[in-house]
Short mmCIF file of C-alpha atoms and ligand atoms in Angstrom, two decimals:
data_model
loop_
_atom_site.label_atom_id
_atom_site.label_comp_id
_atom_site.label_asym_id
_atom_site.label_seq_id
_atom_site.Cartn_x
_atom_site.Cartn_y
_atom_site.Cartn_z
CA MET C 1 77.76 142.64 77.17
CA ASN C 2 78.70 144.32 80.48
CA MET C 3 81.41 142.33 82.06
CA HIS C 4 83.57 143.58 85.08
CA GLU C 5 87.12 143.01 84.83
CA ILE C 6 89.29 142.19 87.91
CA ILE C 7 92.86 141.31 88.15
CA VAL C 8 93.92 137.88 89.72
CA ASN C 9 97.36 136.57 90.42
CA LEU C 10 97.45 132.88 90.96
CA HIS C 11 99.98 130.08 91.84
CA MET C 12 102.24 131.07 94.68
CA HIS C 13 104.17 129.43 97.46
CA THR C 14 104.51 130.32 101.04
CA ARG C 15 106.50 128.74 103.84
CA TYR C 16 103.91 126.11 104.26
CA SER C 17 105.72 124.49 101.36
CA ASP C 18 108.76 125.91 99.64
CA GLY C 19 108.07 129.45 99.49
CA GLY C 20 110.01 132.10 101.24
CA GLY C 21 107.16 134.40 102.59
CA SER C 22 103.91 134.17 104.45
CA HIS C 23 100.17 134.64 103.46
CA HIS C 24 100.60 138.00 105.04
CA ASP C 25 103.51 139.03 102.96
CA ILE C 26 101.37 138.07 99.88
CA ALA C 27 98.56 140.10 101.14
CA ASP C 28 100.74 143.15 101.62
CA ALA C 29 102.24 142.78 98.09
CA ALA C 30 98.77 142.29 96.61
CA LEU C 31 97.48 145.43 98.13
CA LYS C 32 100.51 147.49 97.00
CA CYS C 33 100.00 146.34 93.28
CA GLY C 34 96.29 146.77 93.17
CA ILE C 35 95.59 143.04 92.74
CA ASP C 36 91.86 142.26 93.30
CA ALA C 37 92.28 138.59 94.32
CA VAL C 38 95.30 136.08 94.75
CA ILE C 39 94.99 132.25 94.74
CA VAL C 40 97.87 130.82 96.90
CA THR C 41 98.64 127.12 96.10
CA ASP C 42 101.14 125.38 98.30
CA HIS C 43 102.61 122.03 97.29
CA ASN C 44 100.58 119.17 98.58
CA VAL C 45 99.06 121.03 101.39
CA PHE C 46 95.54 122.63 101.52
CA VAL C 47 96.24 125.37 103.99
CA LYS C 48 93.13 126.58 105.85
CA GLY C 49 92.30 129.78 107.80
CA PHE C 50 93.76 132.53 105.36
CA GLU C 51 90.77 133.02 102.93
CA GLY C 52 88.89 136.27 102.95
CA TYR C 53 89.24 140.00 102.20
CA ILE C 54 92.27 141.76 103.49
CA GLN C 55 92.24 145.60 103.49
CA ASP C 56 94.47 148.59 104.11
CA ALA C 57 93.24 152.25 104.24
CA LYS C 58 92.79 152.53 100.64
CA GLN C 59 91.75 149.19 99.03
CA LYS C 60 91.08 145.65 99.62
CA THR C 61 92.11 142.25 98.20
CA LEU C 62 90.67 138.77 98.14
CA MET C 63 92.84 136.05 99.34
CA LEU C 64 91.85 132.53 98.14
CA VAL C 65 93.65 129.29 98.89
CA GLY C 66 94.05 126.36 96.59
CA GLU C 67 96.72 123.76 96.23
CA GLU C 68 99.29 122.45 93.88
CA ILE C 69 99.41 118.50 93.89
CA HIS C 70 101.92 116.15 92.60
CA ASP C 71 103.03 112.73 93.72
CA GLN C 72 106.14 113.23 95.65
CA ALA C 73 107.28 109.59 95.47
CA ARG C 74 107.33 109.62 91.47
CA LYS C 75 110.71 109.56 89.95
CA PRO C 76 110.98 111.70 87.97
CA GLN C 77 108.72 114.23 89.45
CA LYS C 78 105.99 115.22 86.94
CA ASN C 79 102.39 116.07 86.64
CA HIS C 80 101.87 119.17 88.86
CA LEU C 81 98.14 120.04 89.13
CA LEU C 82 96.60 123.14 90.34
CA VAL C 83 93.54 122.79 92.15
CA PHE C 84 91.20 125.68 93.12
CA GLY C 85 87.81 125.41 95.12
CA ALA C 86 87.92 121.69 96.05
CA GLU C 87 87.72 122.84 99.70
CA LYS C 88 89.52 119.74 101.05
CA GLU C 89 92.99 117.98 101.09
CA LEU C 90 93.18 115.91 97.91
CA ALA C 91 97.01 115.37 97.88
CA THR C 92 96.38 111.68 98.74
CA PHE C 93 95.23 111.18 95.22
CA ALA C 94 98.39 112.51 93.63
CA ASP C 95 99.82 109.10 92.48
CA ASP C 96 96.75 108.85 89.92
CA PRO C 97 96.38 112.19 87.96
CA GLN C 98 93.07 111.12 86.27
CA LEU C 99 91.47 109.93 89.59
CA LEU C 100 92.87 113.20 91.27
CA ILE C 101 91.22 115.30 88.38
CA ASN C 102 87.88 113.35 88.65
CA THR C 103 87.90 113.80 92.49
CA VAL C 104 88.48 117.50 92.11
CA ARG C 105 85.50 117.76 90.00
CA ASP C 106 83.32 115.52 92.05
CA SER C 107 84.15 118.19 94.76
CA ASN C 108 83.15 121.10 92.59
CA GLY C 109 86.74 122.26 92.20
CA LEU C 110 88.68 123.33 89.28
CA SER C 111 91.90 121.86 87.98
CA PHE C 112 94.62 123.14 85.68
CA ILE C 113 97.67 121.46 84.44
CA ALA C 114 100.69 123.39 86.01
CA HIS C 115 103.55 124.40 83.90
CA PRO C 116 102.69 121.85 80.96
CA HIS C 117 106.35 122.14 79.73
CA ASP C 118 108.88 122.77 82.47
CA PRO C 119 112.40 122.04 81.24
CA ALA C 120 115.41 121.25 83.30
CA ALA C 121 117.82 124.00 84.34
CA PRO C 122 121.07 121.84 85.38
CA ALA C 123 122.96 125.12 86.41
CA PHE C 124 120.44 125.38 89.22
CA HIS C 125 119.85 121.70 89.88
CA GLU C 126 116.27 122.11 88.57
CA THR C 127 114.85 119.01 86.95
CA ASP C 128 112.22 118.73 84.23
CA ILE C 129 108.97 118.78 85.86
CA SER C 130 106.66 118.77 82.81
CA TRP C 131 103.24 117.26 82.64
CA SER C 132 103.62 113.75 81.23
CA ASP C 133 100.08 112.24 81.50
CA TRP C 134 98.50 113.71 78.48
CA SER C 135 95.84 111.01 78.12
CA ALA C 136 94.07 112.70 81.07
CA ILE C 137 90.70 114.38 80.43
CA HIS C 138 88.30 116.35 82.16
CA TYR C 139 90.52 119.04 83.62
CA THR C 140 89.48 122.63 83.47
CA GLY C 141 92.48 123.98 81.80
CA ILE C 142 96.16 124.55 81.52
CA GLU C 143 98.61 127.15 82.81
CA LEU C 144 99.55 128.43 79.56
CA TRP C 145 102.16 130.95 80.81
CA ASN C 146 104.12 130.07 84.00
CA GLU C 147 106.83 132.68 84.64
CA PHE C 148 109.19 130.20 86.41
CA SER C 149 109.20 127.45 83.49
CA GLU C 150 109.95 130.25 81.05
CA LEU C 151 112.96 131.37 83.26
CA LYS C 152 114.26 127.92 83.26
CA THR C 153 114.68 128.18 79.54
CA LEU C 154 116.85 131.15 79.85
CA ILE C 155 119.55 130.13 82.38
CA PRO C 156 122.03 127.88 80.97
CA THR C 157 124.67 129.24 83.44
CA LYS C 158 124.74 130.56 86.97
CA LEU C 159 125.56 133.92 85.42
CA HIS C 160 122.40 134.10 83.66
CA GLY C 161 120.52 133.28 86.80
CA LEU C 162 122.34 136.22 88.41
CA LEU C 163 121.41 138.64 85.59
CA TYR C 164 117.71 137.67 85.81
CA ALA C 165 117.74 137.82 89.60
CA PHE C 166 118.71 141.48 89.46
CA PHE C 167 116.74 142.30 86.20
CA PRO C 168 113.76 140.09 86.36
CA GLU C 169 112.00 142.49 83.89
CA LEU C 170 114.06 140.79 81.18
CA ILE C 171 112.56 137.43 81.59
CA ALA C 172 109.08 137.22 80.24
CA HIS C 173 108.90 136.98 76.64
CA HIS C 174 105.82 134.67 75.83
CA PRO C 175 104.65 131.37 76.86
CA ILE C 176 106.67 128.36 75.95
CA PRO C 177 106.01 127.65 72.19
CA ALA C 178 105.51 123.99 72.89
CA THR C 179 102.69 124.84 75.46
CA LEU C 180 100.97 127.04 72.98
CA HIS C 181 101.24 124.40 70.41
CA LYS C 182 99.92 121.75 72.92
CA TRP C 183 96.99 124.10 73.85
CA ASP C 184 95.98 124.49 70.11
CA GLU C 185 96.04 120.55 69.71
CA LEU C 186 93.95 119.99 72.89
CA LEU C 187 91.36 122.55 71.61
CA GLU C 188 90.82 120.50 68.52
CA ASP C 189 88.40 118.24 70.37
CA ARG C 190 87.72 119.83 73.83
CA ARG C 191 87.44 123.10 75.79
CA VAL C 192 90.56 124.16 77.54
CA VAL C 193 90.85 127.17 79.71
CA ALA C 194 94.15 128.81 79.69
CA ILE C 195 95.45 130.83 82.80
CA GLY C 196 98.76 132.57 83.46
CA GLY C 197 100.50 131.70 86.78
CA SER C 198 103.36 133.22 88.72
CA ASP C 199 104.66 130.20 90.41
CA ALA C 200 106.05 132.82 92.90
CA HIS C 201 108.40 131.59 95.66
CA ALA C 202 110.05 134.64 97.09
CA LYS C 203 112.98 132.75 98.03
CA HIS C 204 116.18 134.10 99.73
CA MET C 205 119.13 132.98 97.70
CA ASN C 206 122.73 133.26 97.93
CA LEU C 207 124.28 133.95 94.54
CA GLY C 208 128.03 134.14 95.33
CA PRO C 209 128.66 137.37 97.14
CA PHE C 210 124.98 138.47 96.38
CA GLN C 211 121.80 137.98 98.51
CA ARG C 212 118.61 138.46 96.81
CA VAL C 213 114.88 137.47 97.15
CA VAL C 214 114.30 135.68 93.94
CA PHE C 215 111.54 136.86 92.84
CA PRO C 216 109.60 139.03 95.38
CA TYR C 217 105.79 138.52 95.31
CA GLU C 218 105.42 142.15 94.29
CA PHE C 219 107.48 141.56 91.23
CA HIS C 220 105.15 138.84 90.20
CA PHE C 221 101.95 140.74 90.77
CA ARG C 222 103.25 143.39 88.22
CA ALA C 223 104.04 140.71 85.59
CA VAL C 224 101.77 137.84 84.44
CA ASN C 225 98.20 138.11 85.63
CA THR C 226 95.08 136.28 84.81
CA HIS C 227 92.33 138.96 84.12
CA VAL C 228 88.97 137.69 84.91
CA LEU C 229 85.69 138.92 83.67
CA LEU C 230 82.71 138.80 86.15
CA PRO C 231 79.06 139.32 85.38
CA LYS C 232 78.83 142.02 88.07
CA PRO C 233 81.38 143.78 90.33
CA LEU C 234 82.79 142.24 93.44
CA THR C 235 80.42 142.43 96.26
CA GLY C 236 82.79 142.43 99.20
CA ASP C 237 81.52 139.28 100.51
CA ALA C 238 84.28 136.62 100.30
CA ASN C 239 82.35 133.58 99.64
CA THR C 240 80.13 135.19 96.95
CA ASP C 241 83.08 136.72 95.31
CA LYS C 242 85.05 133.31 95.31
CA LYS C 243 82.16 131.60 93.69
CA MET C 244 82.01 134.34 91.03
CA ILE C 245 85.65 134.16 90.35
CA TYR C 246 85.78 130.45 90.06
CA ASP C 247 82.65 130.33 87.90
CA SER C 248 84.30 132.77 85.45
CA LEU C 249 87.74 130.89 85.56
CA SER C 250 85.80 127.47 84.85
CA THR C 251 84.09 128.78 81.74
CA GLY C 252 87.12 130.55 80.45
CA HIS C 253 85.83 134.20 80.99
CA CYS C 254 89.44 135.42 81.35
CA PHE C 255 92.74 136.42 79.63
CA ILE C 256 96.36 136.35 80.33
CA GLY C 257 98.12 139.70 80.49
CA TYR C 258 101.72 140.51 80.95
CA ASP C 259 101.22 143.79 82.80
CA LEU C 260 104.86 145.07 83.26
CA PRO C 261 105.23 146.51 79.62
CA ALA C 262 101.84 148.37 80.07
CA SER C 263 98.71 147.42 81.74
CA THR C 264 96.54 145.16 79.75
CA ARG C 265 93.42 146.31 81.71
CA GLY C 266 90.50 146.86 79.19
CA PHE C 267 91.35 144.27 76.68
CA HIS C 268 88.35 143.11 74.86
CA PHE C 269 87.80 139.97 72.55
CA THR C 270 84.19 139.57 71.73
CA ALA C 271 81.83 137.99 69.06
CA GLN C 272 78.68 139.35 67.76
CA GLY C 273 76.24 137.23 65.82
CA ARG C 274 72.85 138.28 64.41
CA GLU C 275 71.02 137.46 67.66
CA THR C 276 73.80 136.58 70.19
CA GLU C 277 76.92 137.82 71.69
CA ALA C 278 79.86 136.00 73.15
CA VAL C 279 82.84 136.76 75.28
CA MET C 280 86.20 134.64 75.58
CA GLY C 281 85.14 131.13 76.75
CA ASP C 282 81.85 131.25 75.07
CA GLU C 283 80.26 129.38 72.06
CA ILE C 284 78.38 131.23 69.38
CA PRO C 285 76.74 129.91 66.20
CA ALA C 286 78.63 130.45 62.99
CA ARG C 287 75.45 130.63 60.69
CA ASN C 288 74.52 134.22 59.46
CA GLY C 289 78.15 135.17 60.23
CA VAL C 290 79.94 136.50 63.26
CA THR C 291 82.03 139.61 63.79
CA LEU C 292 85.07 139.05 66.12
CA GLN C 293 86.14 142.14 67.60
CA THR C 294 89.57 142.86 69.48
CA ARG C 295 90.29 145.92 71.46
CA THR C 296 93.62 146.54 73.14
CA PRO C 297 94.44 149.49 75.87
CA PHE C 298 97.42 150.53 73.72
CA SER C 299 98.52 149.88 70.11
CA ALA C 300 100.13 146.56 69.60
CA ASP C 301 100.38 143.81 67.11
CA ILE C 302 97.23 141.65 67.14
CA ARG C 303 97.25 138.11 65.79
CA LEU C 304 93.94 136.42 65.26
CA ILE C 305 94.18 132.68 65.40
CA ARG C 306 91.76 130.03 64.14
CA ASN C 307 92.34 126.39 64.96
CA GLY C 308 96.04 127.01 65.68
CA LYS C 309 96.85 129.04 62.69
CA ALA C 310 97.25 132.84 62.34
CA ILE C 311 94.64 134.06 59.93
CA ARG C 312 95.09 137.68 60.32
CA VAL C 313 97.77 140.00 61.68
CA TRP C 314 97.15 143.96 62.33
CA LYS C 315 100.35 145.76 63.20
CA SER C 316 100.44 148.74 65.71
CA GLN C 317 96.55 148.75 66.19
CA THR C 318 94.14 149.17 69.09
CA ASN C 319 91.12 147.77 67.30
CA ALA C 320 90.65 144.75 64.93
CA ALA C 321 87.50 143.32 63.38
CA TYR C 322 87.00 140.15 61.38
CA ILE C 323 83.82 138.91 59.84
CA THR C 324 83.52 135.14 59.52
CA THR C 325 81.12 132.29 58.73
CA GLU C 326 83.59 129.69 59.37
CA PRO C 327 83.32 127.51 62.52
CA GLY C 328 86.41 127.18 64.46
CA VAL C 329 88.24 127.93 67.68
CA TYR C 330 89.19 131.57 67.47
CA ARG C 331 91.62 133.28 69.93
CA VAL C 332 93.92 136.19 69.97
CA GLU C 333 97.62 136.88 70.86
CA VAL C 334 98.82 140.40 71.25
CA TYR C 335 102.56 141.45 71.20
CA ARG C 336 104.46 144.72 71.97
CA ARG C 337 107.84 145.83 72.32
CA TYR C 338 109.45 146.25 75.70
CA LEU C 339 113.09 146.81 76.68
CA GLY C 340 114.18 146.20 73.09
CA ARG C 341 112.47 142.94 72.70
CA ARG C 342 109.18 141.75 71.30
CA ARG C 343 107.04 140.38 74.04
CA GLY C 344 103.92 138.50 74.32
CA TRP C 345 101.41 140.80 76.02
CA ILE C 346 97.98 139.32 76.04
CA PHE C 347 96.79 135.97 75.32
CA SER C 348 92.97 135.55 75.08
CA ASN C 349 90.84 132.50 75.82
CA PRO C 350 89.07 131.27 72.71
CA ILE C 351 85.71 131.91 71.56
CA TYR C 352 84.16 128.78 70.02
CA VAL C 353 82.33 129.38 66.66
CA ARG C 354 80.29 126.26 66.02
ZN1 ZN I 1 104.93 123.00 89.96
ZN1 ZN I 2 104.32 125.97 91.96
#
């Protein structure tokens, strides 16, 4: 199957909500980092007029605009939803998450539960803004790895915050374990697409005597990205490409890559049956057997997971194959060492063997 991989960075804020930069700053950073497309999601405002290709002398990047919606009157604040492709302001539906999700669907949009587990960080007066309405159905997926939620688990004191403000490359280890667990639980009876988000704010902060932008867009664009598999290369026409990207995201033709330790470009997780093939996000029949193949761009520890349990681990490999006739939800996690710690490197979307 000939799929074309592009790198998308999604979930970021500008001065239209609580970010410190502009759409222009985001485009500049994306061009510098070789990001193919960005999806800007300001809080409770659908900002018009910034979508399209932006280019410099060497390359171009596609800027798309969605929205992050939550009920600002709710106490405590919970239930943030990322909305892409609805093409209209839907923040007025924020007080009823299910109605909001349904309205996004009716508008041909995609919805992703943002930072499903997002603990409090009292040292920084940050409250718990996890998702709480787990009875909701019919959303496209979840933001499995949100770099900002993960940071909140690492900063019991201001001093920790200061450390990570200056050495953000120490932050990312893996998605929050409770979120991975929740995803496996949801996958028992439905399809749920996983994406990775930056939650970039690029805020200017005073940390005692230190001034710092925490964390620049550029840092995020080199860290946790969503790699999207397209049926054909980007055409250069913004509307055509936007539709192609959103179609692939809605079917789960994508994986999450933490590109800072090493580029994850080129990762493959595919299934071959006797007559059919499948990529991440697809279904394939179990009868007659299926070969699941994983390929990573550099050697790493590959874990194959079926229905939430690791069934096989390959140490320091770039290739892994597994033959099965067992139906189940199969996905892959890849780990690699970076700066002295074992880090989550790649999280695939599942292949549904039925
Ligand atoms: Zn949020
Ligand atoms: Zn956000």
